[in-house]
CSV table of C-alpha atoms in Angstrom, one decimal:
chain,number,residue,atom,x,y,z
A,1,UNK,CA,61.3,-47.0,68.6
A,2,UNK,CA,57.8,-46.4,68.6
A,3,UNK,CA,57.8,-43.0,70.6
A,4,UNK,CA,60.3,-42.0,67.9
A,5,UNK,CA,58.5,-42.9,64.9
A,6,UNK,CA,55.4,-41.1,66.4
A,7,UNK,CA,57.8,-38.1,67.1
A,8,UNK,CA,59.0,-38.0,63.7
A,9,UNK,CA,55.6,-38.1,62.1
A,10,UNK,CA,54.2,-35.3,64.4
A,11,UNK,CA,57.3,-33.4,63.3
A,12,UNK,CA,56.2,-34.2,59.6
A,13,UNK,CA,52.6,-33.5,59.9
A,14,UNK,CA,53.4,-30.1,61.8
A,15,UNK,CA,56.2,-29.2,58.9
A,16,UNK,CA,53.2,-29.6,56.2
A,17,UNK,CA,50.7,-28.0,57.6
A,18,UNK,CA,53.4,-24.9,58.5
A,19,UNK,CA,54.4,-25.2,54.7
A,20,UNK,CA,50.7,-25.6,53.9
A,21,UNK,CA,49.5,-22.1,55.9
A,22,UNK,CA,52.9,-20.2,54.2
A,23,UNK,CA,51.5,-21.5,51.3
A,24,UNK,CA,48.6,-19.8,51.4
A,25,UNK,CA,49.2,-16.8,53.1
A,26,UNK,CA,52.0,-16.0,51.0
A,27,UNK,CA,50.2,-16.7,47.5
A,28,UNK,CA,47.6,-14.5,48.8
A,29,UNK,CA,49.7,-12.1,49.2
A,30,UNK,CA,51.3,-12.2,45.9
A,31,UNK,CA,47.7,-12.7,44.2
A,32,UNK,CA,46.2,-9.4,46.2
A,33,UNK,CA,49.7,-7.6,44.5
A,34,UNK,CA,49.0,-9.1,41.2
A,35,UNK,CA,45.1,-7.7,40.9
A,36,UNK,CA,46.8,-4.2,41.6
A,37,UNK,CA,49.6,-4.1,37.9
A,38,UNK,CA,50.0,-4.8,35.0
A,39,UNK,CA,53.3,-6.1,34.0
A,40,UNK,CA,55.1,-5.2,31.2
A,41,UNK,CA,57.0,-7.6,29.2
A,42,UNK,CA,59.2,-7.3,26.5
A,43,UNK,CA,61.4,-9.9,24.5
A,44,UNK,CA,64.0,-8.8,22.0
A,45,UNK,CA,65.1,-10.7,18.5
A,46,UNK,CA,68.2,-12.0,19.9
A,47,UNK,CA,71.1,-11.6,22.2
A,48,UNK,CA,72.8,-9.6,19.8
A,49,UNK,CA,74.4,-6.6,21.2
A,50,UNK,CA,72.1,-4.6,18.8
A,51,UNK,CA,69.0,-6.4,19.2
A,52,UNK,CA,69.6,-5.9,23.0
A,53,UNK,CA,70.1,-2.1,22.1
A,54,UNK,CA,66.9,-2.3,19.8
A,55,UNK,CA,64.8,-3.6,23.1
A,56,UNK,CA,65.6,-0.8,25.1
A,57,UNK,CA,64.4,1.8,22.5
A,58,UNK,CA,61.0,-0.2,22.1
A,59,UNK,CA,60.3,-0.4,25.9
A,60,UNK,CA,60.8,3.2,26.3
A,61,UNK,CA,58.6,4.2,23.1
A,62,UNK,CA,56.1,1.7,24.1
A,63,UNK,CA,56.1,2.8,27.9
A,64,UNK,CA,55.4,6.2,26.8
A,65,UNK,CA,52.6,5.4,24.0
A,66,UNK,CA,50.7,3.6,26.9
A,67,UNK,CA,50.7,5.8,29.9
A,68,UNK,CA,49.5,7.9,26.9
A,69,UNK,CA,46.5,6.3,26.8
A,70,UNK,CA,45.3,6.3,30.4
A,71,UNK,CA,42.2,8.3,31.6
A,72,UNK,CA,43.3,11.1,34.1
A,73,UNK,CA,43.0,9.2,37.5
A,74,UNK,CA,42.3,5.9,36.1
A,75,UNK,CA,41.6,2.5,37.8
A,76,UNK,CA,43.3,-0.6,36.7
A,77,UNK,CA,40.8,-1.9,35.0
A,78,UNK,CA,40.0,1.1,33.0
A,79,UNK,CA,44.0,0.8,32.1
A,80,UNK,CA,43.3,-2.7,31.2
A,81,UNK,CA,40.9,-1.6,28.9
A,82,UNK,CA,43.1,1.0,27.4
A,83,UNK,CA,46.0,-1.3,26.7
A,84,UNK,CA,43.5,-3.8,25.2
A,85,UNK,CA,41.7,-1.5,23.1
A,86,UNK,CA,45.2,0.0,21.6
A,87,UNK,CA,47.1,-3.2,21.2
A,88,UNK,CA,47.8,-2.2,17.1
A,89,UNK,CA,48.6,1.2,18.6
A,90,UNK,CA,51.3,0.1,21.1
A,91,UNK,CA,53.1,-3.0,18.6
A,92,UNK,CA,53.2,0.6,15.8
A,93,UNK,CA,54.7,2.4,18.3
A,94,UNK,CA,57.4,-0.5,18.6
A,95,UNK,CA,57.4,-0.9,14.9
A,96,UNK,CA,58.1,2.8,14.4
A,97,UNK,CA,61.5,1.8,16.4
A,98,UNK,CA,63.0,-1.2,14.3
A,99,UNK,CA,62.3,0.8,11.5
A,100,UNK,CA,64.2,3.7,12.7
A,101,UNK,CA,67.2,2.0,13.5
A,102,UNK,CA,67.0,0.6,9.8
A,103,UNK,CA,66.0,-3.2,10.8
A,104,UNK,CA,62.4,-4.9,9.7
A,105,UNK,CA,61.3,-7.1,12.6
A,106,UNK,CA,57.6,-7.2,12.7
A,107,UNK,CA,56.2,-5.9,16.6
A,108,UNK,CA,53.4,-8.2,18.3
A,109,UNK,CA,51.7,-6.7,21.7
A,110,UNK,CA,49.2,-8.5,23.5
A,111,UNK,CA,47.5,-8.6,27.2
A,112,UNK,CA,48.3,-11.7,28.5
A,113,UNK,CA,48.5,-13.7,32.0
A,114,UNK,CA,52.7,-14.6,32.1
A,115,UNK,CA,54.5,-16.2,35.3
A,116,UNK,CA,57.7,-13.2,36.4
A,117,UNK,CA,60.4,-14.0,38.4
A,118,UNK,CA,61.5,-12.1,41.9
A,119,UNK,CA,62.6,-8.8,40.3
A,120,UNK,CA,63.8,-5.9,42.2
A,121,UNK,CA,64.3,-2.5,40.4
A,122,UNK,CA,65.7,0.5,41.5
A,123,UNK,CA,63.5,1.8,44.9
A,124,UNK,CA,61.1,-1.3,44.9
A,125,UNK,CA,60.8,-4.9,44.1
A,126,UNK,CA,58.2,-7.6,42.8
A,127,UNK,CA,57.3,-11.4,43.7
A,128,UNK,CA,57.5,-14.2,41.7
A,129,UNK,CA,53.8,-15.5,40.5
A,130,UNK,CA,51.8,-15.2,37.7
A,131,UNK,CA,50.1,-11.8,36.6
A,132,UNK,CA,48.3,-10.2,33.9
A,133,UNK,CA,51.3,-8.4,31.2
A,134,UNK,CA,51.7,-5.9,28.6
A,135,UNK,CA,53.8,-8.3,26.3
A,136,UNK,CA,55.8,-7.4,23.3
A,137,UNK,CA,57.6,-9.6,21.2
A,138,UNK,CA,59.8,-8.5,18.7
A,139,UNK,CA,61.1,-10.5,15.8
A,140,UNK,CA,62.0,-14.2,16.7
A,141,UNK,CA,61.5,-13.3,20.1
A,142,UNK,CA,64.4,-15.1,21.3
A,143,UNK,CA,66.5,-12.9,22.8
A,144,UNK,CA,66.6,-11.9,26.5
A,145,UNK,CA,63.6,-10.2,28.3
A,146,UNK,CA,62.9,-7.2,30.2
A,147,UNK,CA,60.2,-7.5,32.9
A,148,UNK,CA,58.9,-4.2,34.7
A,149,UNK,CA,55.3,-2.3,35.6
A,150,UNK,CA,53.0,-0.9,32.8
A,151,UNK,CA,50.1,0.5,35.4
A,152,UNK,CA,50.8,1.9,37.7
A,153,UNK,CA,53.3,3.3,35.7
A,154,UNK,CA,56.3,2.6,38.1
A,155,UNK,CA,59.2,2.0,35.2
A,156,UNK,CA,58.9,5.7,34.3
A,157,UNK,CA,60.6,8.6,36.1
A,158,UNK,CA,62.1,7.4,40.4
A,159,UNK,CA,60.6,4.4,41.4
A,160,UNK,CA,60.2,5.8,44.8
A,161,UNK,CA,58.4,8.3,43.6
A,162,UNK,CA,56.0,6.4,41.6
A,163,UNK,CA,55.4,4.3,44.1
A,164,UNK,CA,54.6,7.0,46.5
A,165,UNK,CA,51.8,8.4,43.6
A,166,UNK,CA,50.3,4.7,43.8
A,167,UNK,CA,49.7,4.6,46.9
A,168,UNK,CA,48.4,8.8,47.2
A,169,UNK,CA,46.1,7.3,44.0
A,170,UNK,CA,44.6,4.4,46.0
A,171,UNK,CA,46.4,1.2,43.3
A,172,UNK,CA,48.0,-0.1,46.2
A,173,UNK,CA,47.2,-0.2,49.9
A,174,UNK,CA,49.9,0.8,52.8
A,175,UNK,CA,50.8,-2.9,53.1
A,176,UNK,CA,51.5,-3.5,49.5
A,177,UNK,CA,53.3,-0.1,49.3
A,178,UNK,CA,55.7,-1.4,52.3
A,179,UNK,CA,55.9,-4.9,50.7
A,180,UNK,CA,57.2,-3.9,47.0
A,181,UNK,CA,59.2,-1.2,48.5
A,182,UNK,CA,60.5,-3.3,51.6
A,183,UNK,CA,59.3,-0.8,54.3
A,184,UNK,CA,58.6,-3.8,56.3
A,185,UNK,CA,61.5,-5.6,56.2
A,186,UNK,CA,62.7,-9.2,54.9
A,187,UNK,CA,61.1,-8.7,51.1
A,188,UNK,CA,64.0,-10.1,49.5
A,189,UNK,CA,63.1,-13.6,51.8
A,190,UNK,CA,59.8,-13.3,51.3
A,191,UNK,CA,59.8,-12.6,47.8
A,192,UNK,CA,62.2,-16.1,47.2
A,193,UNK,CA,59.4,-18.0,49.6
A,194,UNK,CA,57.1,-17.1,47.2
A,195,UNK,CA,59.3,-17.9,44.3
A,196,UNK,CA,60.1,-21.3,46.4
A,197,UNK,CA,56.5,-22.4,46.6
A,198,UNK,CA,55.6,-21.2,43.3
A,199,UNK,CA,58.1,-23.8,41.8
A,200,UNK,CA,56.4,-26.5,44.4
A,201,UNK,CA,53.2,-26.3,43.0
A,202,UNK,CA,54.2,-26.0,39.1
A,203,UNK,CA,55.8,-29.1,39.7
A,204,UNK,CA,53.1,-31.2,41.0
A,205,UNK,CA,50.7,-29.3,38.7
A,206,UNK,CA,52.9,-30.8,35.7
């Protein structure tokens, strides 16, 4: 009995301290990836069909208003800086919009840290975590969200594409460039391991 209690407890020990090492390799992983984007976030009024409609046609004005404001060649942070410094600018552009298509919700944008889900677009995917966002609420803000990239700017034009640029630009290194795109194989699981242990620590953080 005792060689098997001693067994099990090895067994336990060795599972933590596997889960423990995953842990950390994989949140660094995620973490390098986050310090290379900023997200882009964008919540509509409701999930009316129009408000849905109305989201769509913010994103893509607001998408376009803020790779307007890059420097030619420019580094994340000086993107950071742009988006931060043209925050009235970007919610106008939004505004511009609603008003457009005859409605008069009011736009918010800010730079804020949010927590994304595993999303995969067209050509490349994400990891859960929490990273530094483009966010633009409009109205109540309680309709359904649309999550994608703001710099590099990897929601515009083929994804493969624009991840290609990134890499050619320096934003992302070869192994981040074969992790969003899944080059290397097994993203998907990867991505939900992160996602897994991201839930894990939330919970005993609560």
């Amino acid at each position: 009995m005792d060689r098997k209690l001693k067994n099990w407890e090895l067994a336990l020990m060795f599972g933590v301290l596997v889960a423990v090492v995953a842990a950390g390799w994989l949140g660094r992983e995620q973490q390098e990836l986050a310090d290379s984007v900023v997200r882009f976030h964008v919540i509509a009024n409701s999930d009316s069909e129009e408000d849905q409609a109305l989201k769509l046609a913010v994103r893509d004005r607001v998408l376009a208003q803020a790779e307007g404001l890059y420097p030619e060649g420019a580094t994340l942070e000086e993107a950071r800086l742009a988006l931060e410094g043209h925050l009235n600018l970007l919610a106008a552009a939004g505004r511009e919009v609603v008003e457009e298509r005859g409605y008069d919700y009011p736009v918010s944008a800010q730079l804020t840290d949010c927590w994304f889900p595993t999303k995969e677009y067209e050509g490349f995917a994400l990891p859960a975590g929490n990273y530094t966002a483009l966010r633009v609420v409009i109205g109540e803000g309680e309709g359904q969200n649309w999550w994608c990239v703001a710099f590099p700017p990897l929601c515009l034009g083929a994804a493969s594409e624009t991840v290609d640029q990134a890499l050619e630009a320096g934003h992302f290194t070869p192994d981040q460039g074969a992790l969003v795109t899944g080059d290397g194989g097994g993203y998907v699981l990867k991505f939900k391991a992160m996602e897994w242990l991201g839930e894990v620590q939330g919970f005993f953080e609560k």
